[in-house]
mmCIF file of C-alpha atoms in Angstrom:
data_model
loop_
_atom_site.group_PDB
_atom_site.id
_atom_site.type_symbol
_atom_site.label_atom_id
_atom_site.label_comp_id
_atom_site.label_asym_id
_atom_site.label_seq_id
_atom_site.Cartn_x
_atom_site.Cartn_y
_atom_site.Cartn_z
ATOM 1 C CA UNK S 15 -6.637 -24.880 16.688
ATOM 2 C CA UNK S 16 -6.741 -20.856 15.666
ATOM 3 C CA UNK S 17 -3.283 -19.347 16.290
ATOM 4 C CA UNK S 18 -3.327 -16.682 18.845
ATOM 5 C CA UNK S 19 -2.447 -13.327 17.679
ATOM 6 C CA UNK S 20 -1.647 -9.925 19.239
ATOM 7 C CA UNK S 21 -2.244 -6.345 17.839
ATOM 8 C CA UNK S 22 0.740 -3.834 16.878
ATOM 9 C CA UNK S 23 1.717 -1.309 19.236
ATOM 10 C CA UNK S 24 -1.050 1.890 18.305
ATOM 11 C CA UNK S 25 -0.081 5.398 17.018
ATOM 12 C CA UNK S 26 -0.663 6.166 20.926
ATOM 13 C CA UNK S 27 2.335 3.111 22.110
ATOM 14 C CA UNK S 28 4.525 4.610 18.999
ATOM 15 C CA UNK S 29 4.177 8.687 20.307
ATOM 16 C CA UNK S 30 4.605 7.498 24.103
ATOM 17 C CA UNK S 31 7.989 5.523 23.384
ATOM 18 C CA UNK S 32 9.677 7.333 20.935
ATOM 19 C CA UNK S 33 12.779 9.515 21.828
ATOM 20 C CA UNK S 34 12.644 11.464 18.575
ATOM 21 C CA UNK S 35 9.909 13.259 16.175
ATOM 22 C CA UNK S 36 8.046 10.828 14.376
ATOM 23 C CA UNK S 37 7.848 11.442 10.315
ATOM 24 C CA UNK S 38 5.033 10.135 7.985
ATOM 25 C CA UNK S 39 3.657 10.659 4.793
ATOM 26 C CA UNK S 40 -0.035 10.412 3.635
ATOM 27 C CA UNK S 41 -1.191 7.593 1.497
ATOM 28 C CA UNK S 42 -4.186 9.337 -1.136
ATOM 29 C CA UNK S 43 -4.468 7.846 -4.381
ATOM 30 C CA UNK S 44 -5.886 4.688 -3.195
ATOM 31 C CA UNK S 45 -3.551 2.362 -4.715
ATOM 32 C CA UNK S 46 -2.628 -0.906 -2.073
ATOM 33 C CA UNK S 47 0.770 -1.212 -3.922
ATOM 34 C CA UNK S 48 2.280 2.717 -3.181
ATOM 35 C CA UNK S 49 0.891 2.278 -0.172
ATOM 36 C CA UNK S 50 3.283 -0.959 -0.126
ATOM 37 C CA UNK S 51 5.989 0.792 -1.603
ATOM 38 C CA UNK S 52 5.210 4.110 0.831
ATOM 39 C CA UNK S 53 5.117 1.743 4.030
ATOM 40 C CA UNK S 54 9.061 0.069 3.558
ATOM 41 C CA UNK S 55 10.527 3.413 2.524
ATOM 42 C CA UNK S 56 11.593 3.586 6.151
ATOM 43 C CA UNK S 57 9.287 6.389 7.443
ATOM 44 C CA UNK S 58 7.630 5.704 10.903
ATOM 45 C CA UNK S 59 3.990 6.669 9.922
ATOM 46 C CA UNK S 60 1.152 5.955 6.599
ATOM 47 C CA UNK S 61 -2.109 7.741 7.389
ATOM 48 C CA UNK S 62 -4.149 6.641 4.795
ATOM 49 C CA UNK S 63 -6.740 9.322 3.849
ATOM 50 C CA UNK S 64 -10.500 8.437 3.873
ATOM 51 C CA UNK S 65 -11.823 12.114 3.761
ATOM 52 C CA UNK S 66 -9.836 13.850 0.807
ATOM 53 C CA UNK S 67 -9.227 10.442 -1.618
ATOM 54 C CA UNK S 68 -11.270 8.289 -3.690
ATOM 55 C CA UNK S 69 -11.196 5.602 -1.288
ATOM 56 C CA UNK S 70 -13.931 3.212 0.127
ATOM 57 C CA UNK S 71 -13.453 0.682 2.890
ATOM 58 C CA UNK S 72 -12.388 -2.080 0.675
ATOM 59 C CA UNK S 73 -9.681 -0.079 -0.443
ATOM 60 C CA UNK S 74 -9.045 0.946 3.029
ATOM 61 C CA UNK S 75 -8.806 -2.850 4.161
ATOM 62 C CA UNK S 76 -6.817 -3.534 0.998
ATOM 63 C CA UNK S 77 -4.248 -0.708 2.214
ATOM 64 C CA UNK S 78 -4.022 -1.916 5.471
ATOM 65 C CA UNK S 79 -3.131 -5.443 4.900
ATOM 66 C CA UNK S 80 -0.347 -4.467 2.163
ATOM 67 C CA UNK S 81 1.366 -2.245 4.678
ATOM 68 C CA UNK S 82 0.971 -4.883 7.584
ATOM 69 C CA UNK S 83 4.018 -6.537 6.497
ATOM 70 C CA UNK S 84 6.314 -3.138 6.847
ATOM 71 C CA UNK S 85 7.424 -1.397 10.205
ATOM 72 C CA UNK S 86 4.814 1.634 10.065
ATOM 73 C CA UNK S 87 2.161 2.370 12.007
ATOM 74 C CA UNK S 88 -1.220 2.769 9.397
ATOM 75 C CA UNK S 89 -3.565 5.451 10.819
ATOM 76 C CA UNK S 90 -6.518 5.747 8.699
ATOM 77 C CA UNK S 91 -8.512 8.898 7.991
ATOM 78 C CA UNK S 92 -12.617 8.788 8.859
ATOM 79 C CA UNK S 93 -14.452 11.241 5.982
ATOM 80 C CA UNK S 94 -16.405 12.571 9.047
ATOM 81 C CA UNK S 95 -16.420 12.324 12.277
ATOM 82 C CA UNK S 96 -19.354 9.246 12.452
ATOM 83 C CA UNK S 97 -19.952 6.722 15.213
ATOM 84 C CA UNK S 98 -21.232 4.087 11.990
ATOM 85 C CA UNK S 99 -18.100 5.069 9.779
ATOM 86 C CA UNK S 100 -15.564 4.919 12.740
ATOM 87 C CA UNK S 101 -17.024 1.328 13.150
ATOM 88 C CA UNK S 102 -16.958 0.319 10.253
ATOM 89 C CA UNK S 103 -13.370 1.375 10.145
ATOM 90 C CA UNK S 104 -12.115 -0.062 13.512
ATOM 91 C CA UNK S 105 -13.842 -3.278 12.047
ATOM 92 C CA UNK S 106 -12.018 -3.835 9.116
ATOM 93 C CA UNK S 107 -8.884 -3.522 11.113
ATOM 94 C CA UNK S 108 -7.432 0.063 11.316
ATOM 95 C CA UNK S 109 -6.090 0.433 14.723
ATOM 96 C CA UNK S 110 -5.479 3.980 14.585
ATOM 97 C CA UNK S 111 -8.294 6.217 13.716
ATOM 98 C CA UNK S 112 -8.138 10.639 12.716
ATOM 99 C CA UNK S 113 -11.505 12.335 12.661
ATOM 100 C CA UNK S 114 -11.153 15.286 10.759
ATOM 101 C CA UNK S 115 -13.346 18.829 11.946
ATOM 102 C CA UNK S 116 -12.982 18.563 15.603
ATOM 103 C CA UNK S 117 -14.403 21.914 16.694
ATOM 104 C CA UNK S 118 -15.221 21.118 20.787
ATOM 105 C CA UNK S 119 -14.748 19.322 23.948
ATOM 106 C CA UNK S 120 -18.069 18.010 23.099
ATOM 107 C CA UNK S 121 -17.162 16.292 19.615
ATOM 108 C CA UNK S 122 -13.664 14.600 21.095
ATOM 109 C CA UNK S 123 -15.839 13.125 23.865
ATOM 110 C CA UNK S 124 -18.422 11.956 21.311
ATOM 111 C CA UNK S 125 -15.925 10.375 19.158
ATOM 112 C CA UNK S 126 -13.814 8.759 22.400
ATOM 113 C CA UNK S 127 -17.141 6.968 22.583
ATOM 114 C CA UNK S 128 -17.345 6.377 18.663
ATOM 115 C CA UNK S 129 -14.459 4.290 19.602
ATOM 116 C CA UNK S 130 -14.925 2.608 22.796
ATOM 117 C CA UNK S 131 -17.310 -0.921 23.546
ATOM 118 C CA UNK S 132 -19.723 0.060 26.453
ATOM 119 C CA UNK S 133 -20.031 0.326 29.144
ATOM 120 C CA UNK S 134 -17.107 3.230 27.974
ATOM 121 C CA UNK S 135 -18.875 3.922 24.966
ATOM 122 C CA UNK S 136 -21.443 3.100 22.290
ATOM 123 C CA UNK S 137 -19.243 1.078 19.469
ATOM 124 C CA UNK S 138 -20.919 -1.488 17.700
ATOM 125 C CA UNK S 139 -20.158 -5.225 19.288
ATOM 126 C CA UNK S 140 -19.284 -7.388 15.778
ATOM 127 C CA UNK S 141 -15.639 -7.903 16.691
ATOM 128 C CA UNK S 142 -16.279 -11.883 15.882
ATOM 129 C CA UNK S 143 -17.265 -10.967 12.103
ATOM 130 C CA UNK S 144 -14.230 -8.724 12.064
ATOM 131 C CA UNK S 145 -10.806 -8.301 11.186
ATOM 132 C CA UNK S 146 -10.093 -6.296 14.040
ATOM 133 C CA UNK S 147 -10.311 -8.722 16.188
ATOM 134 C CA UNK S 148 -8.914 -11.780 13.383
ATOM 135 C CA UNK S 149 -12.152 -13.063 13.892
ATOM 136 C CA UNK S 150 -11.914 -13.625 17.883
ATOM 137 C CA UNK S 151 -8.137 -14.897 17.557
ATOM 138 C CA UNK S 152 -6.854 -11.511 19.355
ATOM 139 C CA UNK S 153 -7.058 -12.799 23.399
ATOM 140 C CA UNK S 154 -9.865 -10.970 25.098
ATOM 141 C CA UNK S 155 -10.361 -8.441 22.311
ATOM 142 C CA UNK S 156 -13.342 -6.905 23.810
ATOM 143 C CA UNK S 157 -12.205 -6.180 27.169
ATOM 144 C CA UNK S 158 -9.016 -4.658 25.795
ATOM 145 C CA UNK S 159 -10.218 -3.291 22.640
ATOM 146 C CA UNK S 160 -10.104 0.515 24.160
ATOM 147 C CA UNK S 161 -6.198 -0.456 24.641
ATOM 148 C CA UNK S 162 -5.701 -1.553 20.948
ATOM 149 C CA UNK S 163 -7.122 1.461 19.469
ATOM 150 C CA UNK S 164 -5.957 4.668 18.991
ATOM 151 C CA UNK S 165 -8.015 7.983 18.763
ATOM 152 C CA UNK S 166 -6.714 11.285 16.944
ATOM 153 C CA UNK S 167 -8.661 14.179 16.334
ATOM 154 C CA UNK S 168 -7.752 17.508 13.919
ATOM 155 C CA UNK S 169 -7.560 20.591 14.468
ATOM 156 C CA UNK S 170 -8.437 22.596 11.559
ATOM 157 C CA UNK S 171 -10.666 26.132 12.065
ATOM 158 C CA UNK S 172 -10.710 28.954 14.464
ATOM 159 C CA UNK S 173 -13.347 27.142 17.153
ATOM 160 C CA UNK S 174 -11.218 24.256 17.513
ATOM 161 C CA UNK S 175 -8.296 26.362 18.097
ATOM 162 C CA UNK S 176 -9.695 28.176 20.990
ATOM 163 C CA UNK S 177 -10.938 24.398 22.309
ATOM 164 C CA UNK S 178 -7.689 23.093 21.603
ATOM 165 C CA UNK S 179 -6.420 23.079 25.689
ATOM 166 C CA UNK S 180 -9.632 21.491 26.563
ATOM 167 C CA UNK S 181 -9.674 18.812 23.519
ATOM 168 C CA UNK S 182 -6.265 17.597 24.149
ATOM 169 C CA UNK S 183 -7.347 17.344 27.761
ATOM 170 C CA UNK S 184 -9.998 14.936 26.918
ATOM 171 C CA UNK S 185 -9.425 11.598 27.950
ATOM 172 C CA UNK S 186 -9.252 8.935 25.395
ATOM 173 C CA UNK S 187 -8.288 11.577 23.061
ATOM 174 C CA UNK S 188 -4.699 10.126 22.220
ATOM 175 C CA UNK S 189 -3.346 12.309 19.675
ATOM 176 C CA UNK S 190 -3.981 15.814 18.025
ATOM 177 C CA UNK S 191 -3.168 16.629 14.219
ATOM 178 C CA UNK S 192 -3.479 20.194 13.176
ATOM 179 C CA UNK S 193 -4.891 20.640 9.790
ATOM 180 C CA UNK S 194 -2.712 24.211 8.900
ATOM 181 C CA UNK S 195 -4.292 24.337 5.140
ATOM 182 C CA UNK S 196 -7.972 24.175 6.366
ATOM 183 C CA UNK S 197 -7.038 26.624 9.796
ATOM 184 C CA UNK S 198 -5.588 28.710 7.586
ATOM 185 C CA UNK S 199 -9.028 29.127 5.649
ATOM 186 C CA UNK S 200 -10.717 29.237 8.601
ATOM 187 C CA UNK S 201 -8.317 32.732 9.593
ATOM 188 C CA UNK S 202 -9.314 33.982 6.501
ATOM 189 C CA UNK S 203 -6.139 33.373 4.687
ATOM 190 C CA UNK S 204 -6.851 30.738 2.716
ATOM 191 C CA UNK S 205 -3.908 29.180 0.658
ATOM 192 C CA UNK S 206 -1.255 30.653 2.819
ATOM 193 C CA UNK S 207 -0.555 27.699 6.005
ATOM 194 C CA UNK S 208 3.236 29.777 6.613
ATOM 195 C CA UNK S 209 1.066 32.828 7.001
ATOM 196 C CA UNK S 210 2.812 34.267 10.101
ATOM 197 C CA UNK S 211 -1.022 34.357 11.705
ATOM 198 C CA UNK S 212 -1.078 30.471 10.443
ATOM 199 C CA UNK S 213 2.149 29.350 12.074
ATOM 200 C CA UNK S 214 1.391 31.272 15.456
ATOM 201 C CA UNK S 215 -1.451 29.151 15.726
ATOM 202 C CA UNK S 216 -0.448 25.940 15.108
ATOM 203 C CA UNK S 217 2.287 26.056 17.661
ATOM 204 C CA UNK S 218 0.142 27.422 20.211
ATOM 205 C CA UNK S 219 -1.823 24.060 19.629
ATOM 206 C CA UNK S 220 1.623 22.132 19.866
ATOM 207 C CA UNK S 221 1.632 23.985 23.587
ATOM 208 C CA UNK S 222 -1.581 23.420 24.416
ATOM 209 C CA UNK S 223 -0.965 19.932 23.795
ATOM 210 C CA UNK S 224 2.573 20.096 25.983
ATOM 211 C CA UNK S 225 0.539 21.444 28.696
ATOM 212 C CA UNK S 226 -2.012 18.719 28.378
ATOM 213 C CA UNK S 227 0.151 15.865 28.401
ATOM 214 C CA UNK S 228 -1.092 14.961 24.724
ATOM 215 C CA UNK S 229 1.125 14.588 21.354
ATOM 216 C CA UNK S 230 0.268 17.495 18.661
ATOM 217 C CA UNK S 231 1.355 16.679 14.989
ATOM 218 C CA UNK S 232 0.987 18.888 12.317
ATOM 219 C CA UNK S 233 1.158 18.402 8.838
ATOM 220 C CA UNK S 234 3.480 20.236 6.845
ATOM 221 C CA UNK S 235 4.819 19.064 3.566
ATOM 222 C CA UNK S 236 7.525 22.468 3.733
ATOM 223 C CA UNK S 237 10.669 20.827 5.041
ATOM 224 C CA UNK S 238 11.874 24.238 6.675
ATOM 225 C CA UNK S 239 8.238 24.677 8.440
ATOM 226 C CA UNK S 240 8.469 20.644 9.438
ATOM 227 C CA UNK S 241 11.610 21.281 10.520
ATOM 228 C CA UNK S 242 10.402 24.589 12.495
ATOM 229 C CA UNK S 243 7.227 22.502 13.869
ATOM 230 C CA UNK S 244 9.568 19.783 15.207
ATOM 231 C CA UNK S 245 11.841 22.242 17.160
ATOM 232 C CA UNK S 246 8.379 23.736 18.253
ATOM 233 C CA UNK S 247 7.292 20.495 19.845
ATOM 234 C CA UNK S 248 5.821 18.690 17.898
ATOM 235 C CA UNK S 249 5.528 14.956 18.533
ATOM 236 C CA UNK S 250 5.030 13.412 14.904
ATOM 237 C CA UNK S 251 4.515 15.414 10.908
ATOM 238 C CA UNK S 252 3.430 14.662 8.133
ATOM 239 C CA UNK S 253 5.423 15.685 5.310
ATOM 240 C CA UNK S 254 4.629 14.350 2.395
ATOM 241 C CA UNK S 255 1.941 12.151 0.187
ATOM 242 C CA UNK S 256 2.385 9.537 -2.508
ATOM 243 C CA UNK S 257 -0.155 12.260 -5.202
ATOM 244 C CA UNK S 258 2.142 15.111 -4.626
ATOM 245 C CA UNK S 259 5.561 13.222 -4.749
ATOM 246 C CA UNK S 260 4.232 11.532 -7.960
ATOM 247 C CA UNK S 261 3.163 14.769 -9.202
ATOM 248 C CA UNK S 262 6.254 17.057 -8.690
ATOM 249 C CA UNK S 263 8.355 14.068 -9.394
ATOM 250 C CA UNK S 264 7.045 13.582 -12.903
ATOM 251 C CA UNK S 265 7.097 17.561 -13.426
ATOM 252 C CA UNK S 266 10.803 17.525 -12.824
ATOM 253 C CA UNK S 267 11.169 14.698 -15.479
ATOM 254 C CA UNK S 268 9.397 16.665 -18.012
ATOM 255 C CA UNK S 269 11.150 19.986 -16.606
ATOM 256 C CA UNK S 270 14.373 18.440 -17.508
ATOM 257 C CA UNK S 271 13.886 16.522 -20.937
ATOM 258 C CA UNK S 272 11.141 18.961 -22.528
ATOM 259 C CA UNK S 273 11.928 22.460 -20.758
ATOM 260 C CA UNK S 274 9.855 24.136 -18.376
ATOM 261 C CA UNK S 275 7.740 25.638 -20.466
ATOM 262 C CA UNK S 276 6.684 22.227 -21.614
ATOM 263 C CA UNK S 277 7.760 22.466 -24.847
ATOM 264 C CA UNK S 278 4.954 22.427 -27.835
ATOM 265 C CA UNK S 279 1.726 20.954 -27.334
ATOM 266 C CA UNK S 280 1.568 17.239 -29.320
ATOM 267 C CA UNK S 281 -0.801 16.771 -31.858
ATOM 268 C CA UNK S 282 -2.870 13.711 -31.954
#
């Protein structure tokens, strides 16, 4: 006889509970074991990231089922905003979806459907060939499969951040994330996300979403601009990744043993 299962509470059950800011870190080099090692370091959220890393769906689904083990919530980032991908996705398991680019009322209610078995949507029906469901051992997956899943959408250039009121409005639409490097481009001041122009906008969003009744996070790997977004509002940040941690990390080591200019070049 199968063993019943249940699902873990969704990014949307984490934001709606929590009494505090919720901190997370993305996962991008594609590696199951930092993923594993980023999912017990006692952070609340791992979003691994399908648009910006070398990732596929097997290393998606290898990702998810290392961190399953740990007390974080796995949100997992869609390359675009596709009703196939976001299946595909959802059927290998990830509970908590982000579609990047969300410019319009009219895209967040096209991916709420992405999302959603009809008759509230246009989702695939494969659940019994899928981990999502652990192959029909989830009770009554289908009928409650719009209540295991969570939607986020990002806000990331000037459109979207005139939409932003009516996109957090949207229902189904769980969560927004605002995207401050790619907004910034889109202001024209690209490479600058604490531009005072940058920063202005993103906590308008964080209002918009207040107003709205829907939890804005922002990502922002600057502690003192986390720590300015949090005080803003916002429900959740991301504030780090496992490439740039690795990255300044191993710059510090050779900062402090070679010299910061690196010392000479090796021959070889």
């Amino acid at each position: 006889m199968p063993i019943p299962l249940t699902s873990a509470p969704t990014l949307a059950d984490r934001l709606r509970t929590a009494d505090r800011t919720l901190y997370g870190m993305w996962s991008c080099g594609g590696s199951p074991l930092a993923a594993e090692i980023c999912a017990g370091s006692g952070l609340d959220l791992l979003l691994i990231d399908g648009e910006h890393s070398p990732v596929g769906l097997e290393s998606i689904l290898a990702q998810l089922q290392a961190v399953a083990a740990y007390p974080v919530t796995p949100i997992v980032r869609a390359p675009i905003g596709d009703a196939a991908i976001l299946k595909q996705l959802l059927d290998l398991g990830a509970q908590n979806v982000l579609v990047p680019m969300v410019d319009s009322v009219e895209q967040a209610e096209a991916m709420v459907r992405a999302v959603r078995y009809p008759p509230l949507g246009v989702r695939g029906v494969g659940s019994a060939l899928a981990r999502s469901s652990r192959w029909s051992r989830i009770p009554d997956y289908l009928a409650r499969a719009h209540e295991l899943v969570s939607l986020t959408v990002q806000i990331e250039t000037a459109e979207a951040l005139a939409a932003a009121g009516g996109i957090a409005a949207v229902e189904g639409v769980d969560a927004l994330l605002v995207g401050p490097a790619d907004l910034a481009a889109s202001l024209g001041l690209l490479g600058q996300q604490n531009h005072p122009d940058v920063i202005a906008a993103v906590e308008s969003v964080i209002r918009a979403g207040r107003e709205a009744g829907t939890p804005v996070g922002v990502n922002a790997f600057d502690p003192a601009t986390a720590d300015r977004y949090a005080e803003a509002g916002a429900a959740y940040l991301l504030v780090g990744s496992d490439v740039t941690l690795l990255a300044r990390a191993s710059e510090a080591l050779a900062d402090r043993f070679i010299g910061p200019a690196g010392g000479s070049a090796a021959a070889y």
